[in-house]
mmCIF file of C-alpha atoms in Angstrom:
data_model
loop_
_atom_site.group_PDB
_atom_site.id
_atom_site.type_symbol
_atom_site.label_atom_id
_atom_site.label_comp_id
_atom_site.label_asym_id
_atom_site.label_seq_id
_atom_site.Cartn_x
_atom_site.Cartn_y
_atom_site.Cartn_z
ATOM 1 C CA UNK A 23 74.742 97.177 92.148
ATOM 2 C CA UNK A 24 77.241 97.323 89.336
ATOM 3 C CA UNK A 25 80.883 97.079 90.282
ATOM 4 C CA UNK A 26 83.896 98.837 88.874
ATOM 5 C CA UNK A 27 84.035 98.479 85.104
ATOM 6 C CA UNK A 28 87.282 98.413 83.168
ATOM 7 C CA UNK A 29 87.811 98.351 79.458
ATOM 8 C CA UNK A 30 89.220 96.775 77.517
ATOM 9 C CA UNK A 31 89.648 93.545 79.426
ATOM 10 C CA UNK A 32 92.502 92.400 77.231
ATOM 11 C CA UNK A 33 94.900 94.414 75.101
ATOM 12 C CA UNK A 34 97.810 93.429 72.917
ATOM 13 C CA UNK A 35 100.227 96.100 71.749
ATOM 14 C CA UNK A 36 103.608 96.325 70.095
ATOM 15 C CA UNK A 37 106.623 98.004 71.675
ATOM 16 C CA UNK A 38 106.576 101.781 71.368
ATOM 17 C CA UNK A 39 102.844 101.882 70.771
ATOM 18 C CA UNK A 40 100.350 103.672 72.982
ATOM 19 C CA UNK A 41 97.448 102.310 75.003
ATOM 20 C CA UNK A 42 94.494 103.809 76.840
ATOM 21 C CA UNK A 43 92.810 101.982 79.669
ATOM 22 C CA UNK A 44 89.427 103.094 80.963
ATOM 23 C CA UNK A 45 87.842 102.774 84.362
ATOM 24 C CA UNK A 46 84.245 103.443 85.364
ATOM 25 C CA UNK A 47 83.879 103.598 89.151
ATOM 26 C CA UNK A 48 80.964 102.395 91.201
ATOM 27 C CA UNK A 49 78.089 104.861 91.202
ATOM 28 C CA UNK A 50 78.629 107.735 93.690
ATOM 29 C CA UNK A 51 82.259 106.809 94.230
ATOM 30 C CA UNK A 52 84.453 109.878 93.929
ATOM 31 C CA UNK A 53 87.937 108.385 94.187
ATOM 32 C CA UNK A 54 89.728 106.244 91.650
ATOM 33 C CA UNK A 55 92.998 104.364 92.102
ATOM 34 C CA UNK A 56 95.199 102.639 89.522
ATOM 35 C CA UNK A 57 97.404 99.661 90.351
ATOM 36 C CA UNK A 58 99.769 97.581 88.260
ATOM 37 C CA UNK A 59 100.299 93.882 88.961
ATOM 38 C CA UNK A 60 103.142 92.135 87.188
ATOM 39 C CA UNK A 61 103.194 88.344 86.794
ATOM 40 C CA UNK A 62 103.547 86.709 90.192
ATOM 41 C CA UNK A 63 103.787 90.101 91.889
ATOM 42 C CA UNK A 64 101.662 92.033 94.312
ATOM 43 C CA UNK A 65 99.749 95.068 93.025
ATOM 44 C CA UNK A 66 101.723 98.304 92.975
ATOM 45 C CA UNK A 67 100.017 101.671 93.361
ATOM 46 C CA UNK A 68 100.349 103.992 90.374
ATOM 47 C CA UNK A 69 98.142 107.028 90.889
ATOM 48 C CA UNK A 70 94.834 108.158 92.365
ATOM 49 C CA UNK A 71 92.254 110.879 91.825
ATOM 50 C CA UNK A 72 89.694 112.454 94.107
ATOM 51 C CA UNK A 73 87.016 114.698 92.684
ATOM 52 C CA UNK A 74 88.890 114.913 89.385
ATOM 53 C CA UNK A 75 92.131 116.075 90.978
ATOM 54 C CA UNK A 76 95.227 113.939 91.366
ATOM 55 C CA UNK A 77 95.378 112.987 95.032
ATOM 56 C CA UNK A 78 98.431 110.744 95.189
ATOM 57 C CA UNK A 79 101.186 109.508 92.925
ATOM 58 C CA UNK A 80 103.147 106.328 93.254
ATOM 59 C CA UNK A 81 105.547 104.460 91.029
ATOM 60 C CA UNK A 82 104.038 105.593 87.769
ATOM 61 C CA UNK A 83 106.475 105.993 84.875
ATOM 62 C CA UNK A 84 106.699 109.385 83.188
ATOM 63 C CA UNK A 85 105.462 107.663 80.014
ATOM 64 C CA UNK A 86 102.120 107.142 81.711
ATOM 65 C CA UNK A 87 99.524 109.776 82.454
ATOM 66 C CA UNK A 88 96.038 109.625 83.844
ATOM 67 C CA UNK A 89 93.060 111.788 84.526
ATOM 68 C CA UNK A 90 89.601 111.666 86.017
ATOM 69 C CA UNK A 91 86.731 113.197 84.101
ATOM 70 C CA UNK A 92 83.609 115.076 85.183
ATOM 71 C CA UNK A 93 81.584 111.845 85.199
ATOM 72 C CA UNK A 94 84.267 110.363 87.513
ATOM 73 C CA UNK A 95 85.515 107.819 85.029
ATOM 74 C CA UNK A 96 89.270 107.681 84.657
ATOM 75 C CA UNK A 97 91.677 106.902 81.858
ATOM 76 C CA UNK A 98 95.263 105.697 82.080
ATOM 77 C CA UNK A 99 97.296 106.642 79.029
ATOM 78 C CA UNK A 100 100.444 104.698 78.361
ATOM 79 C CA UNK A 101 102.922 105.722 75.688
ATOM 80 C CA UNK A 102 106.143 104.270 74.290
ATOM 81 C CA UNK A 103 105.148 100.882 75.618
ATOM 82 C CA UNK A 104 107.889 98.549 76.787
ATOM 83 C CA UNK A 105 107.916 94.785 77.246
ATOM 84 C CA UNK A 106 108.020 95.339 80.990
ATOM 85 C CA UNK A 107 104.676 97.136 80.895
ATOM 86 C CA UNK A 108 102.977 93.789 80.335
ATOM 87 C CA UNK A 109 100.856 93.366 83.427
ATOM 88 C CA UNK A 110 97.382 93.329 84.883
ATOM 89 C CA UNK A 111 96.152 96.872 85.479
ATOM 90 C CA UNK A 112 93.517 97.311 88.122
ATOM 91 C CA UNK A 113 91.324 100.238 88.806
ATOM 92 C CA UNK A 114 89.710 100.581 92.212
ATOM 93 C CA UNK A 115 87.144 103.044 93.435
ATOM 94 C CA UNK A 116 85.955 104.259 96.792
ATOM 95 C CA UNK A 117 83.730 106.866 98.328
ATOM 96 C CA UNK A 118 85.184 109.257 100.845
ATOM 97 C CA UNK A 119 82.735 109.032 103.738
ATOM 98 C CA UNK A 120 83.981 110.114 107.151
ATOM 99 C CA UNK A 121 87.446 108.969 106.104
ATOM 100 C CA UNK A 122 86.466 105.325 106.083
ATOM 101 C CA UNK A 123 86.540 103.834 102.642
ATOM 102 C CA UNK A 124 86.941 100.409 101.148
ATOM 103 C CA UNK A 125 88.574 100.179 97.781
ATOM 104 C CA UNK A 126 86.638 97.987 95.397
ATOM 105 C CA UNK A 127 88.642 96.582 92.547
ATOM 106 C CA UNK A 128 87.591 96.193 88.938
ATOM 107 C CA UNK A 129 88.227 93.029 86.905
ATOM 108 C CA UNK A 130 91.457 94.426 85.502
ATOM 109 C CA UNK A 131 92.873 94.987 82.037
ATOM 110 C CA UNK A 132 95.470 92.485 80.946
ATOM 111 C CA UNK A 133 98.037 94.253 78.786
ATOM 112 C CA UNK A 134 100.498 92.286 76.726
ATOM 113 C CA UNK A 135 103.296 94.175 74.993
ATOM 114 C CA UNK A 136 105.039 92.257 72.216
ATOM 115 C CA UNK B 4 108.508 103.848 103.280
ATOM 116 C CA UNK B 5 105.807 101.452 104.353
ATOM 117 C CA UNK B 6 106.736 97.791 104.079
ATOM 118 C CA UNK B 7 104.246 94.950 104.331
ATOM 119 C CA UNK B 8 105.446 91.399 104.794
ATOM 120 C CA UNK B 9 103.407 88.240 104.663
ATOM 121 C CA UNK B 10 104.330 84.763 105.684
ATOM 122 C CA UNK B 11 104.276 82.157 104.579
ATOM 123 C CA UNK B 12 104.429 83.007 100.879
ATOM 124 C CA UNK B 13 103.430 79.490 99.907
ATOM 125 C CA UNK B 14 101.151 77.251 101.900
ATOM 126 C CA UNK B 15 100.053 73.753 101.009
ATOM 127 C CA UNK B 16 97.616 72.183 103.379
ATOM 128 C CA UNK B 17 95.180 69.322 103.564
ATOM 129 C CA UNK B 18 91.460 69.718 103.722
ATOM 130 C CA UNK B 19 90.164 69.904 107.262
ATOM 131 C CA UNK B 20 93.322 71.441 108.705
ATOM 132 C CA UNK B 21 93.773 74.841 110.321
ATOM 133 C CA UNK B 22 96.432 77.407 109.574
ATOM 134 C CA UNK B 23 97.287 81.077 110.036
ATOM 135 C CA UNK B 24 98.742 83.591 107.603
ATOM 136 C CA UNK B 25 100.635 86.509 109.121
ATOM 137 C CA UNK B 26 100.930 90.068 107.895
ATOM 138 C CA UNK B 27 103.431 92.483 109.440
ATOM 139 C CA UNK B 28 103.738 96.131 108.486
ATOM 140 C CA UNK B 29 106.309 98.752 109.291
ATOM 141 C CA UNK B 30 104.507 102.004 110.076
ATOM 142 C CA UNK B 31 101.476 103.174 111.951
ATOM 143 C CA UNK B 32 98.203 102.397 110.259
ATOM 144 C CA UNK B 33 94.713 101.814 111.557
ATOM 145 C CA UNK B 34 93.328 100.245 108.453
ATOM 146 C CA UNK B 35 94.181 96.877 107.021
ATOM 147 C CA UNK B 36 92.546 94.881 104.259
ATOM 148 C CA UNK B 37 92.564 91.268 103.237
ATOM 149 C CA UNK B 38 91.926 90.355 99.607
ATOM 150 C CA UNK B 39 91.598 87.082 97.784
ATOM 151 C CA UNK B 40 92.784 86.634 94.211
ATOM 152 C CA UNK B 41 92.172 83.635 91.977
ATOM 153 C CA UNK B 42 94.640 83.148 89.096
ATOM 154 C CA UNK B 43 94.218 85.854 86.470
ATOM 155 C CA UNK B 44 91.258 87.342 88.305
ATOM 156 C CA UNK B 45 90.522 90.489 90.220
ATOM 157 C CA UNK B 46 90.986 91.198 93.904
ATOM 158 C CA UNK B 47 88.028 90.231 96.030
ATOM 159 C CA UNK B 48 87.672 92.122 99.292
ATOM 160 C CA UNK B 49 87.452 89.754 102.260
ATOM 161 C CA UNK B 50 87.878 91.912 105.336
ATOM 162 C CA UNK B 51 88.465 95.504 106.333
ATOM 163 C CA UNK B 52 89.950 95.907 109.800
ATOM 164 C CA UNK B 53 89.604 99.435 111.101
ATOM 165 C CA UNK B 54 90.822 99.458 114.675
ATOM 166 C CA UNK B 55 93.086 97.784 117.152
ATOM 167 C CA UNK B 56 91.661 94.486 118.340
ATOM 168 C CA UNK B 57 89.258 94.214 115.423
ATOM 169 C CA UNK B 58 88.226 90.674 114.616
ATOM 170 C CA UNK B 59 86.063 89.674 111.683
ATOM 171 C CA UNK B 60 84.877 86.272 110.575
ATOM 172 C CA UNK B 61 83.306 85.015 107.386
ATOM 173 C CA UNK B 62 82.809 81.317 106.967
ATOM 174 C CA UNK B 63 86.085 79.486 107.490
ATOM 175 C CA UNK B 64 88.167 82.678 107.526
ATOM 176 C CA UNK B 65 88.813 84.937 110.488
ATOM 177 C CA UNK B 66 90.966 88.051 110.456
ATOM 178 C CA UNK B 67 92.330 90.076 113.341
ATOM 179 C CA UNK B 68 94.333 93.244 113.774
ATOM 180 C CA UNK B 69 96.832 94.289 116.453
ATOM 181 C CA UNK B 70 97.922 97.823 115.601
ATOM 182 C CA UNK B 71 100.382 97.989 118.477
ATOM 183 C CA UNK B 72 102.253 94.957 117.201
ATOM 184 C CA UNK B 73 101.601 96.051 113.598
ATOM 185 C CA UNK B 74 100.349 92.559 112.900
ATOM 186 C CA UNK B 75 97.298 91.068 111.264
ATOM 187 C CA UNK B 76 96.423 87.414 111.000
ATOM 188 C CA UNK B 77 94.153 85.491 108.674
ATOM 189 C CA UNK B 78 93.132 82.213 110.258
ATOM 190 C CA UNK B 79 91.775 79.371 108.174
ATOM 191 C CA UNK B 80 89.602 76.811 109.919
ATOM 192 C CA UNK B 81 88.939 73.358 108.477
ATOM 193 C CA UNK B 82 90.225 74.265 105.049
ATOM 194 C CA UNK B 83 88.383 73.179 101.920
ATOM 195 C CA UNK B 84 89.636 73.020 98.340
ATOM 196 C CA UNK B 85 87.597 76.083 97.333
ATOM 197 C CA UNK B 86 89.807 78.231 99.540
ATOM 198 C CA UNK B 87 92.773 77.651 97.223
ATOM 199 C CA UNK B 88 93.832 81.123 96.013
ATOM 200 C CA UNK B 89 96.359 83.850 96.698
ATOM 201 C CA UNK B 90 95.633 85.983 99.738
ATOM 202 C CA UNK B 91 96.964 89.502 100.047
ATOM 203 C CA UNK B 92 96.994 91.811 103.005
ATOM 204 C CA UNK B 93 97.135 95.510 102.209
ATOM 205 C CA UNK B 94 97.789 98.453 104.466
ATOM 206 C CA UNK B 95 96.484 101.923 103.905
ATOM 207 C CA UNK B 96 99.014 104.720 104.204
ATOM 208 C CA UNK B 97 97.270 107.471 106.122
ATOM 209 C CA UNK B 98 99.626 110.182 104.978
ATOM 210 C CA UNK B 99 99.528 109.337 101.294
ATOM 211 C CA UNK B 100 95.999 109.701 100.033
ATOM 212 C CA UNK B 101 94.819 106.259 101.062
ATOM 213 C CA UNK B 102 96.975 104.286 98.668
ATOM 214 C CA UNK B 103 97.235 100.596 99.521
ATOM 215 C CA UNK B 104 100.564 98.887 99.991
ATOM 216 C CA UNK B 105 100.258 95.163 99.494
ATOM 217 C CA UNK B 106 102.123 92.268 100.987
ATOM 218 C CA UNK B 107 103.735 89.770 98.645
ATOM 219 C CA UNK B 108 100.743 87.476 98.853
ATOM 220 C CA UNK B 109 100.317 83.964 100.237
ATOM 221 C CA UNK B 110 99.588 81.305 97.650
ATOM 222 C CA UNK B 111 97.356 78.780 99.371
ATOM 223 C CA UNK B 112 96.749 75.314 97.995
ATOM 224 C CA UNK B 113 94.294 73.071 99.777
ATOM 225 C CA UNK B 114 94.693 69.439 98.829
ATOM 226 C CA UNK B 115 91.820 66.940 99.021
#
């Protein structure tokens, strides 16, 4: 079965530009999570969606927004990019079954802000 | 705020040796995950531990969970070079929509 798909895999942007990252969850998964992993750091939770509604919000800057669409894919929109936004952005998906869910991670999008 | 601490953060070991990585967390949780990450790669799910006393084994890796002590261990048996990677434990916050809080990671190097 296909895993979580993220696009693009690599992205280079200038400061103050905008970026959109896309995530396509595993088939029949209804929950999507976004994490940010800086160089040498552990992943930090940004935001999550369940059935197209925001379900939890972590340390996501106000410059970032996200949504989940009717086909369950999700997009993370990042504006006014800063050098410190350079990181690996992971999307994970899960299926809410009896409250027991494993989050499966996508390959990540590596964002470099110059 | 949930805190997750791993130790050691860096581990260099010889092939054939055994070692244990520890993961402590600060609040009640019944669900703990172990992930492996190779440099620049994604997070590969190794184990999901769902209840107190849970023990899971896959190849040379064995993970256990003690929810009363808020401690999980990842034991490596007879290490081989292919196990070199960074290992993260992650704890699910029950009250916060299932977000994962990760430990700092343990960078494991297995030397021939």
